[in-house]
PDB file of C-alpha atoms in Angstrom:
ATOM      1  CA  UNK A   1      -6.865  11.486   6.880  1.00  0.00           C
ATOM      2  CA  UNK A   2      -3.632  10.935   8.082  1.00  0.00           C
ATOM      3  CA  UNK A   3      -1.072  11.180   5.196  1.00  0.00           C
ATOM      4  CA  UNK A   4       1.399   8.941   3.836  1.00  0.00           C
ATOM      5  CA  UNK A   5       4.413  10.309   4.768  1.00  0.00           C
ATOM      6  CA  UNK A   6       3.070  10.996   8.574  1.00  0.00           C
ATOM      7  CA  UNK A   7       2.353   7.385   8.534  1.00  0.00           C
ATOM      8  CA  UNK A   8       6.037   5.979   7.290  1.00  0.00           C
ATOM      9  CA  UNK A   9       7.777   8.001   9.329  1.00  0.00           C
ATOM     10  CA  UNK A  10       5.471   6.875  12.573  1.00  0.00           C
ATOM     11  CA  UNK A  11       6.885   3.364  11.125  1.00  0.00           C
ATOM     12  CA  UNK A  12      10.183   4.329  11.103  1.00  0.00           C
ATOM     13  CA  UNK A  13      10.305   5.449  14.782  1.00  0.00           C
ATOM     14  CA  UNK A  14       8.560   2.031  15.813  1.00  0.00           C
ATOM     15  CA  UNK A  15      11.062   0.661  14.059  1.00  0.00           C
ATOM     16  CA  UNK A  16      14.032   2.547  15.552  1.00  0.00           C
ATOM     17  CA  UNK A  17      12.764   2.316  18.971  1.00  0.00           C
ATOM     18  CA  UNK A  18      12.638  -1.317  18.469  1.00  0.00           C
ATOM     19  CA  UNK A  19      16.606  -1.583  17.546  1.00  0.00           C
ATOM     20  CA  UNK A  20      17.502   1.089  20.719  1.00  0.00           C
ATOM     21  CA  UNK A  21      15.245  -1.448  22.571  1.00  0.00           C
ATOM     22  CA  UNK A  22      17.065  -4.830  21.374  1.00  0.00           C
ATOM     23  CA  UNK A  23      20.358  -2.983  21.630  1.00  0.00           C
ATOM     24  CA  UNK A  24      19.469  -2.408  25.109  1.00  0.00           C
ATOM     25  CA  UNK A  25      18.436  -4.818  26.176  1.00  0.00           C
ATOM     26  CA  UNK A  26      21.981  -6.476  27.064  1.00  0.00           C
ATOM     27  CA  UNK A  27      21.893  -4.169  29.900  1.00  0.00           C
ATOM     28  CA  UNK A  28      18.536  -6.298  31.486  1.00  0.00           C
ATOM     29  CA  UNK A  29      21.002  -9.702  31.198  1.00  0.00           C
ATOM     30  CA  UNK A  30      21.055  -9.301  35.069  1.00  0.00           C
ATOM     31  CA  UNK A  31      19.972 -11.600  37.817  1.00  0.00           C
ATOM     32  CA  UNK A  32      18.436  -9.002  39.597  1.00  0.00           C
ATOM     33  CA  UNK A  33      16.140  -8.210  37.249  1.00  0.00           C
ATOM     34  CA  UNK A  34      12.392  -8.308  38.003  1.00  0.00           C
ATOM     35  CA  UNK A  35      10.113 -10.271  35.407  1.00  0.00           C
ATOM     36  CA  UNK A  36       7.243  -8.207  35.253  1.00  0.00           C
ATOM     37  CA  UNK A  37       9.857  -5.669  34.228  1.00  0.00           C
ATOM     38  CA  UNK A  38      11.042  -7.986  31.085  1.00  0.00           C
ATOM     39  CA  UNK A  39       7.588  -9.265  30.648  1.00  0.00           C
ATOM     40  CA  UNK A  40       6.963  -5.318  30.271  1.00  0.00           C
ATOM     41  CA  UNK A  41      10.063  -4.437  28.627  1.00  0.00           C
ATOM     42  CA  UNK A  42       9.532  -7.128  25.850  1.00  0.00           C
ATOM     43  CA  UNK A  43       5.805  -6.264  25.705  1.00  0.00           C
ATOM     44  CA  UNK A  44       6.608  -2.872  25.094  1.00  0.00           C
ATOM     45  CA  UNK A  45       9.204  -4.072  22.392  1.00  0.00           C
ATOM     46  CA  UNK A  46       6.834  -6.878  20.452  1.00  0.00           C
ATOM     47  CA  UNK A  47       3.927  -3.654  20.895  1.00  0.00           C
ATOM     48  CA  UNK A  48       6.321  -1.215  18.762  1.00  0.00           C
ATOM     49  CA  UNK A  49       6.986  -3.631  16.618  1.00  0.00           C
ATOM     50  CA  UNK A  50       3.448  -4.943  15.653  1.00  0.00           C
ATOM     51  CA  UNK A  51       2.901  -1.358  15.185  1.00  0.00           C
ATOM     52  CA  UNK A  52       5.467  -0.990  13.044  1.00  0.00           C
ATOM     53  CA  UNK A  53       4.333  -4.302  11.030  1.00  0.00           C
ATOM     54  CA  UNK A  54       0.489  -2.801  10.714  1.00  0.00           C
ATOM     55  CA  UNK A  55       2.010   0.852   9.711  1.00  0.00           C
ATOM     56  CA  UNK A  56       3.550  -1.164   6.659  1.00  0.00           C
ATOM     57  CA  UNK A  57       0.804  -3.084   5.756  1.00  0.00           C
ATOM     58  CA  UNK A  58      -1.749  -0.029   5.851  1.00  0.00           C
ATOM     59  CA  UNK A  59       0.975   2.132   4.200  1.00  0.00           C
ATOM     60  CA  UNK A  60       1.575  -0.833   1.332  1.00  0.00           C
ATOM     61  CA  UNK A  61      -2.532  -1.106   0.586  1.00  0.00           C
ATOM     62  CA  UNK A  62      -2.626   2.433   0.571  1.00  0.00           C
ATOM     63  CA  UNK A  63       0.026   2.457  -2.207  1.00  0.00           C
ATOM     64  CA  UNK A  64      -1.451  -0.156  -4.193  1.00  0.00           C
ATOM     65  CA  UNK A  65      -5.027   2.047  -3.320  1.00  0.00           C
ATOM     66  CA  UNK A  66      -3.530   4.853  -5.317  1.00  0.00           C
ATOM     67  CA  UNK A  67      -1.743   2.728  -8.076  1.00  0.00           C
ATOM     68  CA  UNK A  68      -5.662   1.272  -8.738  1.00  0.00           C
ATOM     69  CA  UNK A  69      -7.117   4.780  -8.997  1.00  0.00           C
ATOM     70  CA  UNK A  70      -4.407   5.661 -11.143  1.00  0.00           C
ATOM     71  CA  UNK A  71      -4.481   3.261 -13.762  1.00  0.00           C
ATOM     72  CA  UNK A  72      -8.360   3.678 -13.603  1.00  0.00           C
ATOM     73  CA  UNK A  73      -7.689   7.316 -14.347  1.00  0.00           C
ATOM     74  CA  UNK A  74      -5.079   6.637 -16.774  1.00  0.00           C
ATOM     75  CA  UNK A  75      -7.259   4.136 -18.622  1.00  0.00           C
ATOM     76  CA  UNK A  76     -10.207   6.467 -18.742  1.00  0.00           C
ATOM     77  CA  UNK A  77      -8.497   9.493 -19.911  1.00  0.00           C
ATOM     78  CA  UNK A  78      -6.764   7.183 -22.925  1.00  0.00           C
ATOM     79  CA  UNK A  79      -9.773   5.141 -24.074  1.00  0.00           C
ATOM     80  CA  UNK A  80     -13.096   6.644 -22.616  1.00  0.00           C
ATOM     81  CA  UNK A  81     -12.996   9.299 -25.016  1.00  0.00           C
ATOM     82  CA  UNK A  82     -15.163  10.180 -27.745  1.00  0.00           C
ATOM     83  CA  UNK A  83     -12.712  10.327 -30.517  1.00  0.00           C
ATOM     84  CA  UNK A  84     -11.833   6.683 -29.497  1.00  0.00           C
ATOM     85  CA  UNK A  85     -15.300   5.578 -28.967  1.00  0.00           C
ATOM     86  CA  UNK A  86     -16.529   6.483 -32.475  1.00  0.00           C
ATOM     87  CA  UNK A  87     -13.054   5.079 -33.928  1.00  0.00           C
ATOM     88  CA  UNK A  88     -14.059   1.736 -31.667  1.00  0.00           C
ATOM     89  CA  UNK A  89     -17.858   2.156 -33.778  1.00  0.00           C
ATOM     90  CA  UNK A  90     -16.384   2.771 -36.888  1.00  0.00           C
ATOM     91  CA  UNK A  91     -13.540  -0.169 -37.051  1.00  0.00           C
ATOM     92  CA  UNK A  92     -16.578  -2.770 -35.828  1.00  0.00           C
ATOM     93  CA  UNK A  93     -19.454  -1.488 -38.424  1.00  0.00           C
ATOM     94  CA  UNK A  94     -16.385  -1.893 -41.117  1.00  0.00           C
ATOM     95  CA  UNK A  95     -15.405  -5.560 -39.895  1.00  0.00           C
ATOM     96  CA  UNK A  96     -19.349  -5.807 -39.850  1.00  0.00           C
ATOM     97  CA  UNK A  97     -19.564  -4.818 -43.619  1.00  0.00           C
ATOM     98  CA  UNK A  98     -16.451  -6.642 -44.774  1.00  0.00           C
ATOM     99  CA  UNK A  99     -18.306  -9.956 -43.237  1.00  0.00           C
ATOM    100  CA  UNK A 100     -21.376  -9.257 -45.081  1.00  0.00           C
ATOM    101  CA  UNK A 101     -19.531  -8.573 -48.427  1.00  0.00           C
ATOM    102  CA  UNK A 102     -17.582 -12.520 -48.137  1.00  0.00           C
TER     103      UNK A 102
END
């Protein structure tokens, strides 16, 4: 698996290339210019930065991936454990008697 930081980074060159592209770009404001060469140019820009766009999105549901497993973790280690179990048992079966006693 590809990691996280390999990915945002990957992002952030789509992303540059995209601004050294637009920056650039003043220099194809010529009539001599062909248009399969800006149909390609721009193709090549709107391909970095749909790239760029899906490297976020995997990189943000990755993120929230983790934050999930964590709190599952988290939650488990606080209130799966026995002492809490049996103190879960023991404040119901009290509630349980005090109802029976009124």
């Amino acid at each position: 698996m590809v990691s996280q930081r390999k990915w945002r980074i990957a992002g952030a060159i789509c992303l540059a290339l995209c601004i050294v592209m637009a920056v650039m770009s003043f220099n194809l404001a010529r009539s001599d210019i062909s248009l399969w060469v800006l149909t390609g140019y721009w193709g090549l820009f709107l391909l970095f930065l749909v790239a760029a766009l899906y490297i976020a999105f995997l990189d943000l549901r990755y993120t929230r991936m983790r934050y999930k497993m964590t709190e599952r973790e988290l939650f488990r280690d606080t209130f799966m454990t026995d002492e809490f179990k049996q103190a879960i048992r023991d404040a119901l079966s009290e509630q349980e008697r005090e109802r029976r006693n009124n």
